[in-house]
Amino acid sequence: MKFLFFCALFLASVGIACLAAVVRIGSYVDAEGVLHEPFALMELGAMSLALGVAVGMVCAGTAVWRRFRAS
């Protein structure tokens, strides 16, 4: 159970760090009209954050289920 919690925490923190890096790096259009943006960081950040939230919900649901089942 603790392993799932730490995995969720790690994934969420990686997602937030990637999205913060996207904001920090920013995007720009060069002189030739080509857009440069950190697209890989956007995808990785969104996926990691979504996966971290999903794993956290599973972890919380399992903890609640065990508590009600024990009563």
mmCIF file with all atom_site columns, C-alpha atoms in Angstrom:
data_model
loop_
_atom_site.group_PDB
_atom_site.id
_atom_site.type_symbol
_atom_site.label_atom_id
_atom_site.label_alt_id
_atom_site.label_comp_id
_atom_site.label_asym_id
_atom_site.label_entity_id
_atom_site.label_seq_id
_atom_site.pdbx_PDB_ins_code
_atom_site.Cartn_x
_atom_site.Cartn_y
_atom_site.Cartn_z
_atom_site.occupancy
_atom_site.B_iso_or_equiv
_atom_site.pdbx_formal_charge
_atom_site.auth_seq_id
_atom_site.auth_comp_id
_atom_site.auth_asym_id
_atom_site.auth_atom_id
_atom_site.pdbx_PDB_model_num
ATOM 1  C CA . MET A 1 1  ? 0.000   0.000  0.000   1.00 0.00 ? 1  MET A CA 1
ATOM 2  C CA . LYS A 1 2  ? 2.804   2.394  0.855   1.00 0.00 ? 2  LYS A CA 1
ATOM 3  C CA . PHE A 1 3  ? 4.507   1.513  -2.417  1.00 0.00 ? 3  PHE A CA 1
ATOM 4  C CA . LEU A 1 4  ? 1.448   2.625  -4.413  1.00 0.00 ? 4  LEU A CA 1
ATOM 5  C CA . PHE A 1 5  ? 1.243   5.837  -2.424  1.00 0.00 ? 5  PHE A CA 1
ATOM 6  C CA . PHE A 1 6  ? 4.885   6.672  -3.118  1.00 0.00 ? 6  PHE A CA 1
ATOM 7  C CA . CYS A 1 7  ? 4.473   5.795  -6.799  1.00 0.00 ? 7  CYS A CA 1
ATOM 8  C CA . ALA A 1 8  ? 1.491   8.143  -7.017  1.00 0.00 ? 8  ALA A CA 1
ATOM 9  C CA . LEU A 1 9  ? 3.405   10.871 -5.220  1.00 0.00 ? 9  LEU A CA 1
ATOM 10 C CA . PHE A 1 10 ? 6.422   10.411 -7.500  1.00 0.00 ? 10 PHE A CA 1
ATOM 11 C CA . LEU A 1 11 ? 4.348   10.459 -10.689 1.00 0.00 ? 11 LEU A CA 1
ATOM 12 C CA . ALA A 1 12 ? 2.430   13.556 -9.612  1.00 0.00 ? 12 ALA A CA 1
ATOM 13 C CA . SER A 1 13 ? 5.623   15.395 -8.681  1.00 0.00 ? 13 SER A CA 1
ATOM 14 C CA . VAL A 1 14 ? 7.273   14.475 -12.003 1.00 0.00 ? 14 VAL A CA 1
ATOM 15 C CA . GLY A 1 15 ? 4.167   15.705 -13.824 1.00 0.00 ? 15 GLY A CA 1
ATOM 16 C CA . ILE A 1 16 ? 4.148   19.004 -11.972 1.00 0.00 ? 16 ILE A CA 1
ATOM 17 C CA . ALA A 1 17 ? 7.891   19.444 -12.574 1.00 0.00 ? 17 ALA A CA 1
ATOM 18 C CA . CYS A 1 18 ? 7.495   18.811 -16.309 1.00 0.00 ? 18 CYS A CA 1
ATOM 19 C CA . LEU A 1 19 ? 4.604   21.243 -16.607 1.00 0.00 ? 19 LEU A CA 1
ATOM 20 C CA . ALA A 1 20 ? 6.550   23.843 -14.647 1.00 0.00 ? 20 ALA A CA 1
ATOM 21 C CA . ALA A 1 21 ? 9.484   23.332 -17.026 1.00 0.00 ? 21 ALA A CA 1
ATOM 22 C CA . VAL A 1 22 ? 7.151   23.906 -19.996 1.00 0.00 ? 22 VAL A CA 1
ATOM 23 C CA . VAL A 1 23 ? 6.081   27.219 -18.511 1.00 0.00 ? 23 VAL A CA 1
ATOM 24 C CA . ARG A 1 24 ? 9.677   28.144 -17.698 1.00 0.00 ? 24 ARG A CA 1
ATOM 25 C CA . ILE A 1 25 ? 11.030  27.239 -21.153 1.00 0.00 ? 25 ILE A CA 1
ATOM 26 C CA . GLY A 1 26 ? 8.129   28.707 -23.076 1.00 0.00 ? 26 GLY A CA 1
ATOM 27 C CA . SER A 1 27 ? 7.563   28.622 -26.815 1.00 0.00 ? 27 SER A CA 1
ATOM 28 C CA . TYR A 1 28 ? 8.584   31.022 -29.539 1.00 0.00 ? 28 TYR A CA 1
ATOM 29 C CA . VAL A 1 29 ? 8.440   31.542 -33.291 1.00 0.00 ? 29 VAL A CA 1
ATOM 30 C CA . ASP A 1 30 ? 11.781  32.000 -35.007 1.00 0.00 ? 30 ASP A CA 1
ATOM 31 C CA . ALA A 1 31 ? 12.583  34.309 -37.916 1.00 0.00 ? 31 ALA A CA 1
ATOM 32 C CA . GLU A 1 32 ? 11.508  31.700 -40.482 1.00 0.00 ? 32 GLU A CA 1
ATOM 33 C CA . GLY A 1 33 ? 8.073   31.293 -38.886 1.00 0.00 ? 33 GLY A CA 1
ATOM 34 C CA . VAL A 1 34 ? 8.727   27.914 -37.239 1.00 0.00 ? 34 VAL A CA 1
ATOM 35 C CA . LEU A 1 35 ? 7.147   27.335 -33.823 1.00 0.00 ? 35 LEU A CA 1
ATOM 36 C CA . HIS A 1 36 ? 9.518   25.924 -31.200 1.00 0.00 ? 36 HIS A CA 1
ATOM 37 C CA . GLU A 1 37 ? 7.916   24.445 -28.094 1.00 0.00 ? 37 GLU A CA 1
ATOM 38 C CA . PRO A 1 38 ? 8.766   21.677 -25.600 1.00 0.00 ? 38 PRO A CA 1
ATOM 39 C CA . PHE A 1 39 ? 5.986   19.358 -26.786 1.00 0.00 ? 39 PHE A CA 1
ATOM 40 C CA . ALA A 1 40 ? 7.523   16.230 -25.220 1.00 0.00 ? 40 ALA A CA 1
ATOM 41 C CA . LEU A 1 41 ? 7.508   17.869 -21.781 1.00 0.00 ? 41 LEU A CA 1
ATOM 42 C CA . MET A 1 42 ? 3.854   18.820 -22.168 1.00 0.00 ? 42 MET A CA 1
ATOM 43 C CA . GLU A 1 43 ? 2.849   15.250 -22.996 1.00 0.00 ? 43 GLU A CA 1
ATOM 44 C CA . LEU A 1 44 ? 5.054   13.687 -20.342 1.00 0.00 ? 44 LEU A CA 1
ATOM 45 C CA . GLY A 1 45 ? 3.823   16.115 -17.703 1.00 0.00 ? 45 GLY A CA 1
ATOM 46 C CA . ALA A 1 46 ? 0.145   15.609 -18.494 1.00 0.00 ? 46 ALA A CA 1
ATOM 47 C CA . MET A 1 47 ? 0.496   11.815 -18.632 1.00 0.00 ? 47 MET A CA 1
ATOM 48 C CA . SER A 1 48 ? 2.498   11.622 -15.413 1.00 0.00 ? 48 SER A CA 1
ATOM 49 C CA . LEU A 1 49 ? 0.102   13.879 -13.564 1.00 0.00 ? 49 LEU A CA 1
ATOM 50 C CA . ALA A 1 50 ? -2.958  11.966 -14.786 1.00 0.00 ? 50 ALA A CA 1
ATOM 51 C CA . LEU A 1 51 ? -1.377  8.619  -13.951 1.00 0.00 ? 51 LEU A CA 1
ATOM 52 C CA . GLY A 1 52 ? -0.305  9.855  -10.524 1.00 0.00 ? 52 GLY A CA 1
ATOM 53 C CA . VAL A 1 53 ? -3.837  11.024 -9.750  1.00 0.00 ? 53 VAL A CA 1
ATOM 54 C CA . ALA A 1 54 ? -5.286  7.711  -10.968 1.00 0.00 ? 54 ALA A CA 1
ATOM 55 C CA . VAL A 1 55 ? -2.876  5.630  -8.883  1.00 0.00 ? 55 VAL A CA 1
ATOM 56 C CA . GLY A 1 56 ? -3.564  7.867  -5.887  1.00 0.00 ? 56 GLY A CA 1
ATOM 57 C CA . MET A 1 57 ? -7.316  7.346  -6.295  1.00 0.00 ? 57 MET A CA 1
ATOM 58 C CA . VAL A 1 58 ? -6.805  3.568  -6.442  1.00 0.00 ? 58 VAL A CA 1
ATOM 59 C CA . CYS A 1 59 ? -4.622  3.737  -3.336  1.00 0.00 ? 59 CYS A CA 1
ATOM 60 C CA . ALA A 1 60 ? -7.188  5.833  -1.449  1.00 0.00 ? 60 ALA A CA 1
ATOM 61 C CA . GLY A 1 61 ? -10.047 3.601  -2.586  1.00 0.00 ? 61 GLY A CA 1
ATOM 62 C CA . THR A 1 62 ? -8.199  0.510  -1.425  1.00 0.00 ? 62 THR A CA 1
ATOM 63 C CA . ALA A 1 63 ? -7.526  2.077  1.976   1.00 0.00 ? 63 ALA A CA 1
ATOM 64 C CA . VAL A 1 64 ? -11.175 3.048  2.392   1.00 0.00 ? 64 VAL A CA 1
ATOM 65 C CA . TRP A 1 65 ? -12.305 -0.411 1.263   1.00 0.00 ? 65 TRP A CA 1
ATOM 66 C CA . ARG A 1 66 ? -10.037 -2.106 3.805   1.00 0.00 ? 66 ARG A CA 1
ATOM 67 C CA . ARG A 1 67 ? -11.244 0.174  6.594   1.00 0.00 ? 67 ARG A CA 1
ATOM 68 C CA . PHE A 1 68 ? -14.945 -0.493 5.912   1.00 0.00 ? 68 PHE A CA 1
ATOM 69 C CA . ARG A 1 69 ? -14.357 -4.190 5.375   1.00 0.00 ? 69 ARG A CA 1
ATOM 70 C CA . ALA A 1 70 ? -12.556 -4.509 8.723   1.00 0.00 ? 70 ALA A CA 1
ATOM 71 C CA . SER A 1 71 ? -15.448 -2.875 10.609  1.00 0.00 ? 71 SER A CA 1
#
